[in-house]
XYZ file of C-alpha atoms in Angstrom:
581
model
C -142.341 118.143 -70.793
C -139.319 117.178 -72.948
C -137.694 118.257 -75.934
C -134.705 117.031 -78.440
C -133.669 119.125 -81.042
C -131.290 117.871 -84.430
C -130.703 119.253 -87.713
C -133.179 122.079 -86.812
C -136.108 120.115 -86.179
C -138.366 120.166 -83.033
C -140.925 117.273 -81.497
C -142.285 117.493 -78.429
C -144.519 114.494 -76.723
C -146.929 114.777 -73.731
C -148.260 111.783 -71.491
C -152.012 111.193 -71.060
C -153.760 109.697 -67.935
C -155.391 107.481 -70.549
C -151.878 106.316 -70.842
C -152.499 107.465 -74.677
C -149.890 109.585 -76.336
C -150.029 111.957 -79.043
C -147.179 112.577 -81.384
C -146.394 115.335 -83.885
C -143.861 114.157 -86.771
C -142.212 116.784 -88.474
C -140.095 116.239 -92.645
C -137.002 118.355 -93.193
C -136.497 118.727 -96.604
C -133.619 116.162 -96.854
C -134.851 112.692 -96.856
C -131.699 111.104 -94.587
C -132.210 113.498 -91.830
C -135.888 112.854 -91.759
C -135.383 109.458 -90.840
C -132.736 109.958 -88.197
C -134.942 112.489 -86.982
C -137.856 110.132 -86.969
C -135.775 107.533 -84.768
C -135.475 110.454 -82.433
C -138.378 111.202 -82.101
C -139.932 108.044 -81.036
C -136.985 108.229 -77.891
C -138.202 111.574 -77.264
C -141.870 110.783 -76.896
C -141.387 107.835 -74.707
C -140.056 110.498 -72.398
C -142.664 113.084 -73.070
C -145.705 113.793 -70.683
C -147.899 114.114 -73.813
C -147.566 110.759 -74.807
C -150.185 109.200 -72.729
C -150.978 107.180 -75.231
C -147.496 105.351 -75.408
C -147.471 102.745 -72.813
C -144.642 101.399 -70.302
C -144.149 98.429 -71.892
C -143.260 99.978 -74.980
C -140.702 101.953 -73.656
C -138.670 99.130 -71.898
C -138.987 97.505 -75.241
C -136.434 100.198 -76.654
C -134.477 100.097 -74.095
C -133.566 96.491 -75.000
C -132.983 96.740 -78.969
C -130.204 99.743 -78.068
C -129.017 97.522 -75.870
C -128.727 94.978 -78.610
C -127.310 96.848 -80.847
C -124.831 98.442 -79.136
C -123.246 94.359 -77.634
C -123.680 93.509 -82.260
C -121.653 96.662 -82.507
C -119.216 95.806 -80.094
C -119.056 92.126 -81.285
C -118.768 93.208 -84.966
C -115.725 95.725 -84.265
C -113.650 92.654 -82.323
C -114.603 90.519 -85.307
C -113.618 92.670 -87.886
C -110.047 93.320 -86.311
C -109.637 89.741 -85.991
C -109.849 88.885 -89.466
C -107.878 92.261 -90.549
C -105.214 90.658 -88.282
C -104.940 87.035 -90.107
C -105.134 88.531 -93.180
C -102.131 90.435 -92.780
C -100.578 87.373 -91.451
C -101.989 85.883 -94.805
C -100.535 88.428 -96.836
C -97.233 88.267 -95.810
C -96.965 84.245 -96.647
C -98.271 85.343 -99.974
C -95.923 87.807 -100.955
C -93.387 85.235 -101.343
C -92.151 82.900 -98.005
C -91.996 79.843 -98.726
C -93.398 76.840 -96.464
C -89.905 76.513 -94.636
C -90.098 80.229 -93.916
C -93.207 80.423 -93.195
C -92.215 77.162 -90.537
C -89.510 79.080 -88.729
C -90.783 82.452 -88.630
C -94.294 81.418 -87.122
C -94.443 82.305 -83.290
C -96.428 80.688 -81.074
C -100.137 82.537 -80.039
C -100.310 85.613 -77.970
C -100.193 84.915 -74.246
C -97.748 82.477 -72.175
C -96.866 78.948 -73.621
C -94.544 77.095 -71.726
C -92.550 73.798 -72.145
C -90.598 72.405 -69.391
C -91.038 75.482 -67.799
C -90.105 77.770 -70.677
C -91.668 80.024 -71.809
C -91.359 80.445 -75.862
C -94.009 83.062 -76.454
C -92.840 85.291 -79.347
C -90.501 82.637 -80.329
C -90.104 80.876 -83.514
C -89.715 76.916 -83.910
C -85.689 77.269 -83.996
C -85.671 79.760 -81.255
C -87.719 77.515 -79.176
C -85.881 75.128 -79.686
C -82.753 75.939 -78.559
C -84.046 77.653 -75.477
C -85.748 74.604 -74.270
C -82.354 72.167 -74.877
C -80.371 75.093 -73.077
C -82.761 74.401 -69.925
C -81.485 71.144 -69.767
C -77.475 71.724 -69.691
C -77.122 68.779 -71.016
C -73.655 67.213 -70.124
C -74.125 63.432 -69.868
C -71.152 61.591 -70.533
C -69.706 57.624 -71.116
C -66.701 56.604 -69.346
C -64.364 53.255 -69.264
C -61.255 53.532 -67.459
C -59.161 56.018 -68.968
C -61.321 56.390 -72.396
C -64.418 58.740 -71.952
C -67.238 60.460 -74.543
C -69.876 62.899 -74.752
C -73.504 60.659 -74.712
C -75.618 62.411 -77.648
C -78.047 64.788 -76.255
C -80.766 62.334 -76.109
C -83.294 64.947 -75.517
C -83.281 66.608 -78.818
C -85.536 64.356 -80.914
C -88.314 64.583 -78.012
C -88.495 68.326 -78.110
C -88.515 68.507 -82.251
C -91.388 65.878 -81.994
C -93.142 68.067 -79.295
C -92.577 71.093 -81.360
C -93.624 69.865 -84.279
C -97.167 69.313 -82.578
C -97.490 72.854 -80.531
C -96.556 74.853 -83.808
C -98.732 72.932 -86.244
C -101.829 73.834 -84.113
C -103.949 76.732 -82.996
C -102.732 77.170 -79.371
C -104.282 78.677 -76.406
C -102.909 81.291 -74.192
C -101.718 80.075 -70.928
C -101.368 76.064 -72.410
C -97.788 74.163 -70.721
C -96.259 70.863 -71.967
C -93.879 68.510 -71.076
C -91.842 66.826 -72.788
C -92.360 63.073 -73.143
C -89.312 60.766 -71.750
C -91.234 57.753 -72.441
C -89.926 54.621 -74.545
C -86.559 56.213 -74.637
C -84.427 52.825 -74.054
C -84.399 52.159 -77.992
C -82.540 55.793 -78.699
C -80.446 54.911 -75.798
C -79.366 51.679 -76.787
C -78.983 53.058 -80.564
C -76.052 55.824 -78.386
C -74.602 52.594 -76.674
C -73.916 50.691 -79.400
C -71.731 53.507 -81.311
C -70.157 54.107 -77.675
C -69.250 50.026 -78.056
C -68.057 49.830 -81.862
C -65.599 52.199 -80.407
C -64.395 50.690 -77.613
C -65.152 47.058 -78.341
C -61.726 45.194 -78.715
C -62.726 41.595 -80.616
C -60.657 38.469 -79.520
C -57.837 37.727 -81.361
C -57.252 33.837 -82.148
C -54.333 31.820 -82.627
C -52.914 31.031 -85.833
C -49.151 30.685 -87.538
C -47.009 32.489 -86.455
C -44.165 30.879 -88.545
C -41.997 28.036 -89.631
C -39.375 26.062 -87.893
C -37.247 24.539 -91.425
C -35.340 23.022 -88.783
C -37.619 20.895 -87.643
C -39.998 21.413 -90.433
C -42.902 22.332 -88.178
C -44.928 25.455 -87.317
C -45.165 27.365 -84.892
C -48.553 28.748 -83.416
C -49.619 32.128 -81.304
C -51.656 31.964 -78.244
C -54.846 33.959 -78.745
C -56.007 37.533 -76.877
C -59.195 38.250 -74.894
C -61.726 40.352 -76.350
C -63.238 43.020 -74.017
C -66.934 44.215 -75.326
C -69.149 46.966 -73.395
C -72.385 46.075 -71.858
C -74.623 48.067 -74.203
C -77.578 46.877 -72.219
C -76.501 48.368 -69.086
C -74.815 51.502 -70.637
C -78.176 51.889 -72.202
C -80.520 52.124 -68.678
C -78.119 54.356 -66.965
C -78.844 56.773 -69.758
C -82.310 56.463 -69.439
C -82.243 56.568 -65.530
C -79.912 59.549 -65.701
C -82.684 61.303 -67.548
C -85.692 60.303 -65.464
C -83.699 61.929 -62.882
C -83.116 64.787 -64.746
C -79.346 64.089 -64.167
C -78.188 65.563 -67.427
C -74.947 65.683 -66.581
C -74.056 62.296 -65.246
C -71.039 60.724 -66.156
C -72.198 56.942 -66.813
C -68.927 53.875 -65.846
C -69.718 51.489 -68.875
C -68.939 47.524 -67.410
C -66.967 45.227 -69.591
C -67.616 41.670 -70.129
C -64.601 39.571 -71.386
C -64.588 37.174 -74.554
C -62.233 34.356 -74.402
C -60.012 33.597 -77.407
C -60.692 30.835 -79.518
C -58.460 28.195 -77.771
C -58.342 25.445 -80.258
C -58.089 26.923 -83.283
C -54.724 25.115 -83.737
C -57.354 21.614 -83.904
C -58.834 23.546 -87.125
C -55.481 23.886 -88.889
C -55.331 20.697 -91.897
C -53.587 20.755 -95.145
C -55.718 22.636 -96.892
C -54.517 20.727 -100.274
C -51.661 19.125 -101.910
C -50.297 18.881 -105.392
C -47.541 17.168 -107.202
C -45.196 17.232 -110.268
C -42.378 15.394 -111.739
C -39.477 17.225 -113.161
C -36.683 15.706 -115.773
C -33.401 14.659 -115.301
C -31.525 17.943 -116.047
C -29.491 18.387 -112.775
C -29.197 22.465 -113.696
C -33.197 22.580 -114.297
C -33.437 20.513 -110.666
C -30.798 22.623 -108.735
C -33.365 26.194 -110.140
C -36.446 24.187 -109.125
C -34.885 23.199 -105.258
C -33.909 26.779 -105.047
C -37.319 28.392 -105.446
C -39.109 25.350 -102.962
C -36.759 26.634 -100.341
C -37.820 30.531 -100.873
C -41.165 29.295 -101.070
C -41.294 26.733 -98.380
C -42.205 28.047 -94.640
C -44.038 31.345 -96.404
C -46.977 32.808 -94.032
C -50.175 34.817 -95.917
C -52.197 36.333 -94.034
C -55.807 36.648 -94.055
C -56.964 39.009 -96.944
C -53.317 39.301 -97.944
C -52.141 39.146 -101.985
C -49.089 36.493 -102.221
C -46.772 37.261 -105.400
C -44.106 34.575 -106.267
C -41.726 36.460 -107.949
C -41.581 38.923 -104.681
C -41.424 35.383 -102.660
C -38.485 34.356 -104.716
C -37.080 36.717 -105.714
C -35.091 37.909 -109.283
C -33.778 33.873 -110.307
C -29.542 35.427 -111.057
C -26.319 33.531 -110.912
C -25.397 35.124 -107.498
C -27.866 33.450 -105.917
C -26.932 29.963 -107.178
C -29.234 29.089 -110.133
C -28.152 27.569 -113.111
C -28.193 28.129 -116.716
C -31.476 25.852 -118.326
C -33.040 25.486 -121.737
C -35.464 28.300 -122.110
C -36.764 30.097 -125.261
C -36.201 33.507 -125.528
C -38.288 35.438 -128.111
C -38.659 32.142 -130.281
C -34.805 30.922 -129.680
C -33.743 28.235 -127.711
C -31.430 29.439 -124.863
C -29.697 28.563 -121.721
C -31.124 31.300 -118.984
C -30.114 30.785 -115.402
C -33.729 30.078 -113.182
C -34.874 27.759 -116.144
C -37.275 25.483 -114.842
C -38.645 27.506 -112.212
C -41.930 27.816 -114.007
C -42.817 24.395 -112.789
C -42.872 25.307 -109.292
C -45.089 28.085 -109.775
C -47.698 26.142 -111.929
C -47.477 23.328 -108.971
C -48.705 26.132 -106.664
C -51.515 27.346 -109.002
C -52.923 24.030 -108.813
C -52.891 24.149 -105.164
C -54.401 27.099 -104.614
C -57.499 26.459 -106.815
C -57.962 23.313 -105.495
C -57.870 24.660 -101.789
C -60.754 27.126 -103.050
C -58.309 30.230 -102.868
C -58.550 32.963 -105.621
C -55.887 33.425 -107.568
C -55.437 37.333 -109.066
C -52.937 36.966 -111.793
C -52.033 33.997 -113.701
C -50.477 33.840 -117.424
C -49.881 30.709 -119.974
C -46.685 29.696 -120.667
C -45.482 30.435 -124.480
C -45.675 26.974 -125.491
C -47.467 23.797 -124.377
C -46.296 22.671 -120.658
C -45.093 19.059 -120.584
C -45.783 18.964 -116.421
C -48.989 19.615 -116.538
C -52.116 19.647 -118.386
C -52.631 22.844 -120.992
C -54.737 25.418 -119.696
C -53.760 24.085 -115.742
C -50.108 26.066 -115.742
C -48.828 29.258 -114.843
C -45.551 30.944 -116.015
C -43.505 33.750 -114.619
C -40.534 35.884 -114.730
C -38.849 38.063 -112.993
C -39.830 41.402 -113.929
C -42.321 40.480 -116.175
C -45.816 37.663 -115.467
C -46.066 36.919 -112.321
C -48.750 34.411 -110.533
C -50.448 36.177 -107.182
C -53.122 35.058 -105.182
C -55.511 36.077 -102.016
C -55.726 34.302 -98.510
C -59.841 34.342 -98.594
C -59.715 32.474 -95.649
C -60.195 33.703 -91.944
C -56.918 32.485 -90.856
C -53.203 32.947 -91.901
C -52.335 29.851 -93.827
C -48.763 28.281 -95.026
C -47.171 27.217 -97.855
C -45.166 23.651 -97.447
C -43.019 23.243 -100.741
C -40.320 19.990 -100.743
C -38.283 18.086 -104.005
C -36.864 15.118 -103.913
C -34.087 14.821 -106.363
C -34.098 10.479 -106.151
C -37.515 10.383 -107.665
C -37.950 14.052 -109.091
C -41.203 14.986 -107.002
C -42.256 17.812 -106.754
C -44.923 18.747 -104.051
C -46.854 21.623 -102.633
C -49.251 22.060 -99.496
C -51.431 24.887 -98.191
C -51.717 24.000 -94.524
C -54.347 26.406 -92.989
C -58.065 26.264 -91.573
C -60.017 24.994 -94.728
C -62.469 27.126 -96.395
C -64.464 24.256 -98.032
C -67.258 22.266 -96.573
C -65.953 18.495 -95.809
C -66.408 16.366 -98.612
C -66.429 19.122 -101.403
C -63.416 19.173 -104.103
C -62.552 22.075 -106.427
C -60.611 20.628 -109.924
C -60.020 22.124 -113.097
C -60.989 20.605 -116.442
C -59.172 21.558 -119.400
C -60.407 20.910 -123.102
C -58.189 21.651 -126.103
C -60.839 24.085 -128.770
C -58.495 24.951 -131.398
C -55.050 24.705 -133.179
C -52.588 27.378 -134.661
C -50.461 27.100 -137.281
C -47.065 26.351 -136.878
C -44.419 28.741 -138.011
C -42.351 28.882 -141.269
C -39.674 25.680 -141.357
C -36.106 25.964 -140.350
C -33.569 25.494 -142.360
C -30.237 24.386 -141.650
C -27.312 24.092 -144.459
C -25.284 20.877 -144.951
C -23.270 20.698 -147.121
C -22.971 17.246 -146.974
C -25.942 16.584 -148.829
C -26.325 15.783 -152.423
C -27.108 19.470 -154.009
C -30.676 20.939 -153.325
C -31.609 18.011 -151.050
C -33.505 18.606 -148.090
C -34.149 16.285 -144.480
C -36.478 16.978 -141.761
C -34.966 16.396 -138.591
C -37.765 17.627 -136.743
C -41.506 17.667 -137.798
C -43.573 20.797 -137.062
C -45.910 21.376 -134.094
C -49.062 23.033 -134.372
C -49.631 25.693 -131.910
C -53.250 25.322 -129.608
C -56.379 27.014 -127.906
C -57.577 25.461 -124.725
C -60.558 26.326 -122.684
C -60.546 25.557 -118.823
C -63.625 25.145 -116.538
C -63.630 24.565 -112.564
C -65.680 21.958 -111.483
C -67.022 21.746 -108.164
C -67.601 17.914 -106.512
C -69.721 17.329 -103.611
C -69.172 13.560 -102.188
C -67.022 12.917 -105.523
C -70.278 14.519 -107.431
C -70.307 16.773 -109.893
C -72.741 19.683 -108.427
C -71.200 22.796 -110.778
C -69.000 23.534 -113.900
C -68.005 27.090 -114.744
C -65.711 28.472 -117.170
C -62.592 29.290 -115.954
C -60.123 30.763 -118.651
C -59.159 30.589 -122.303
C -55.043 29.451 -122.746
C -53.215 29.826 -126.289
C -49.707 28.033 -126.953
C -47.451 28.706 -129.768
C -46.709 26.551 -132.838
C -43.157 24.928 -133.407
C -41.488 25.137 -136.385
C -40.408 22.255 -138.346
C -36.465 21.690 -138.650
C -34.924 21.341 -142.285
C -31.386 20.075 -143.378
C -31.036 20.985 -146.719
C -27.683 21.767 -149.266
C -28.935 24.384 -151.541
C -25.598 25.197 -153.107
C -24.721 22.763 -157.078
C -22.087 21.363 -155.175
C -21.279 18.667 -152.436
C -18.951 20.582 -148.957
C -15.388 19.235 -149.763
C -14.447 19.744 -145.332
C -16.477 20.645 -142.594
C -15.370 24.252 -142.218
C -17.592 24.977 -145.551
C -20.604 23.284 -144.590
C -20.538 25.221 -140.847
C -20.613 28.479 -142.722
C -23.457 27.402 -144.772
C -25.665 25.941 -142.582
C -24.599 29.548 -140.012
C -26.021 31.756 -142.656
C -29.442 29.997 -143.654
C -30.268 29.495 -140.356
C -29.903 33.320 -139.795
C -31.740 34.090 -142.531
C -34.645 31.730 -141.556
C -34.568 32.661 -137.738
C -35.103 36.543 -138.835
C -38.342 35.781 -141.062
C -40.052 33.237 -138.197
C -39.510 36.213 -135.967
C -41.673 38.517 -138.156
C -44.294 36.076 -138.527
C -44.614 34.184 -135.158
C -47.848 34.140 -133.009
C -48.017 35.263 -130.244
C -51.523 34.547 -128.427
C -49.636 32.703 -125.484
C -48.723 35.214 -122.457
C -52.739 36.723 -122.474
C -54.894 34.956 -119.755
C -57.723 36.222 -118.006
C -57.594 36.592 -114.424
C -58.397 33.375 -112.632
C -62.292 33.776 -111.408
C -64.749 31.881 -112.052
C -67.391 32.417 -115.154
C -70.312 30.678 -116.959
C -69.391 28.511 -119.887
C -70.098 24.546 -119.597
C -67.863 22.105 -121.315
C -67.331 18.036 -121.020
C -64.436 17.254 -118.864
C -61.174 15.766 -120.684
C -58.740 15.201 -117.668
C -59.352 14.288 -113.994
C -56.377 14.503 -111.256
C -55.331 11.792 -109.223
C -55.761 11.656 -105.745
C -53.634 10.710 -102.682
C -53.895 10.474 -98.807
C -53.053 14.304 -98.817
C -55.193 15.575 -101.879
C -54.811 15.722 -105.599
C -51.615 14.755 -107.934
C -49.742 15.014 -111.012
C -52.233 14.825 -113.634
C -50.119 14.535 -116.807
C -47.636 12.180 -118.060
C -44.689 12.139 -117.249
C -42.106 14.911 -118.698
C -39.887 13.306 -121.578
C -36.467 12.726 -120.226
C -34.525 15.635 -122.813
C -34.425 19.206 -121.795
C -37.910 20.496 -121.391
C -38.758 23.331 -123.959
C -39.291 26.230 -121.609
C -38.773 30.059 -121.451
C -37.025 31.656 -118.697
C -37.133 35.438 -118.838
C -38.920 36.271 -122.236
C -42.459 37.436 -122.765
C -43.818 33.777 -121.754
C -41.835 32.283 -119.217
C -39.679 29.001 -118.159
């Protein structure tokens, strides 16, 4: 017999031969306890001999539902702290971090997880990270001969890639990687080719060097090797370093040479050619066979700006130029370097017909007489200038001569040409406007019958001109684009007049006169002249299309003179005002 007593209640159970059991069920007065009590008291009489009703089988039925519910008890308490655990994990990404945070600060899973060997358990991304590139001591470097460099640690984008994956999943205790040294010869080569770009040394060709004016040739320099690393090579050492796990190799890059371009001296041709004719005005020559021989023999380099007033220099009596007719601020004067205007717009034509680009370029004051309006280019010293670039690959030279028994003037680029064979750059100027002509001169003489006036010089209206460049392929027009816009002063017309009631008795009177009106005139032209002739946009080619008016001549060497012929007086030109000479 068998009791169990709780909460003050008794039951008692008895087993039966019959294998029947009877079984007494007592109620406490609280509800709750009653049915605990009840629960006991069905264990108790499966133990008691009065239950001989209550079979075996029964009993080992029991047995197995504690059984049960003790393992769902179990289970349920590991489950329960599992999810208590990610949700604090949760909470702490919601009070704030933000997805970078919450990136860096994640560790990987309880338990070992090892890469390469290391173990980053506990550690975050970062962490990780730098433990596993400390494992590899990674001291690779490039050498060639006395020049050496660290090699990029070629490693680190594996492991971030690898990281990437292991902390983006759910991981398993006890789980070791690798990291993957696969398809690495693309990175490696990437490394080798910044290793070349700064070692590489390019070949250096041959070009001029200078100018013999004694024997009027030039002279040419003898091209260097180039020396280039073998990025291919320099490339699979790194990668067999690394399958080798030789992370601190120092890799010998090899050289290969590149021979210098030998016959680049075969290439040099005169690039083009233009010619002038001056007047007869020996001190106008003498300034114009000055500035040839400063000019002559000159040597631009490849990208380099060429200015001809630094070429030539400031155009003074020391250095042997003469006094010319030039205007200065509307007056005819005699400046020394007039003339040398001519010598400069020769050049501009060379240069754009060469296909060079010209940077600064300025109309003359008044209509040129040497070349076509719109096609010139003044300067003076101090003040305009005309500059222009070497766009070529090559250093190219200027060959300037002047023969003073027929007055030619010519100029050659001699260099490796930039245009394709058979294609011609010309310009094509077009007169669009006029402008009036100042106020008339006038000049007393007293000679004449009183208040009578004669015009010993008519008036000449100022002009506009538009220029295009015109591109010819096999002497065919393939393109036209507007070039630049040119504006040339009026002259004023010249006016003997007597205004006085009375006829000059001697010559002494009439000088005085004819002083003082002209004066007088001079001073109101000068507040009332135009002046729309220095402004000229920079020569580069633009859009505009307009009908061609002029076309230059062509010789065995390249283009000509494509205007008349200068008259034989004094050409009207301006030395060191705001135009030019």
């Amino acid at each position: 017999m068998s009791s169990y007593s709780r909460a003050g209640h008794s039951s008692t159970g008895h087993r039966s031969s019959s294998g029947t059991s009877s079984h007494t069920k007592s109620t406490d007065a609280h509800t709750s306890t009653g049915r605990r009590d009840t629960v006991m008291n069905r264990a108790a009489a499966g133990r008691s001999h009065t239950s001989g009703r209550y079979k075996k089988k029964r009993r080992n039925r029991l047995d197995i539902t504690q059984i049960l519910l003790i393992v769902i008890g179990v289970l349920a308490v590991i489950l329960i702290a599992a999810i208590a655990s990610r949700g604090c994990g949760g909470g702490s990404a919601a009070g704030g971090a933000t997805e970078s945070d919450i990136v860096q600060e994640s560790t990987v899973a309880d338990g070992a997880v090892t890469v390469n060997g290391v173990n980053i358990y506990g550690m975050t991304q970062e962490e990780a990270r730098k433990a596993i590139l400390d494992s590899f001591d990674w001291k690779m470097k490039a050498k060639y001969e006395d020049k050496e460099t660290d090699v990029t640690n070629l490693m680190a984008d594996k492991v971030d890639q690898l990281l990437e994956e292991i902390y983006a999943s759910d991981l398993k205790p006890g789980e070791t990687y690798e990291v993957n040294t696969e398809n690495m010869i693309e990175d490696a080569k990437a490394e080798a080719a910044l290793i070349a770009g700064n070692w590489n040394m390019a070949a250096k060709s041959g070009g001029i060097s200078g100018y013999n004016k004694e024997t009027g040739k030039f002279e040419f320099s003898e091209g260097t090797k180039g020396l280039v690393i073998d990025q291919d090579k320099l490339a699979q050492a790194m990668v067999d370093a690394i399958d080798k796990k030789e992370f601190d190799a120092v890799l010998t890059a090899e050289t290969k040479e590149v021979a210098a371009d030998s016959s680049v001296q075969d290439k040099y041709k005169t690039m083009s050619t233009y010619t002038t004719t001056t007047t007869s005005n020996s001190n106008r020559n003498e300034n114009i066979r000055l500035a040839v021989a400063a000019l002559n023999g000159t040597i631009v380099k490849p990208g380099q700006e060429f200015s001809f007033n630094n070429t030539t220099g400031a155009r003074t009596e020391e250095k042997g130029y003469k006094p010319a007719t030039a205007y200065l601020n509307g007056e005819v004067v005699q400046e020394p370097g007039g003339g040398v205007c001519q010598v400069s717009s020769t050049l501009y034509n060379a240069v754009v017909f060469a296909g060079l680009k010209s940077t600064e370029r300025h109309a003359h004051s008044y209509e040129p007489s040497y070349v076509t309006p719109g096609e010139d280019a003044a300067v003076s010293y101090g003040g305009p200038d005309f500059k222009f670039v070497n766009n070529s690959e090559y250093p190219l030279a200027i060959k300037a001569s002047f023969s003073a028994s027929d007055r030619k003037l010519t100029i050659a680029l001699y260099g490796v040409p930039i245009l394709k064979e058979g294609v011609k750059i010309r310009m094509s100027s077009e007169k669009t406007g006029e402008i009036d002509p100042p106020s008339a001169v006038y000049t007393e003489d007293g000679s004449l019958q009183p208040n009578q006036e004669v015009q010993t010089k008519a008036a000449t209206p100022g002009s506009r001109w538009s220029t295009d460049l015109v591109t010819y392929e096999n002497d065919k027009e393939v393109s036209r684009e507007f070039f630049h816009n040119s504006s040339y002063r009026g002259k004023a017309a010249q006016i003997k007049r007597n205004s006085s009631a009375t006829v000059a008795t001697n010559a002494t009177e009439a000088t005085a006169a004819a002083e003082s009106t002209a004066a007088e005139t001079n001073a109101a032209n000068e507040s009332t002249a135009a002046h729309e002739t220095t402004t000229a946009a920079p020569s580069s080619p633009g859009g505009e299309t307009k009908a061609p008016t002029t076309t230059a001549a062509e010789s065995n060497e390249g283009p000509q003179e494509t205007t008349p012929e200068p008259e034989e007086t004094n050409p009207v030109v301006e030395a060191n005002g705001p135009g030019s000479n």
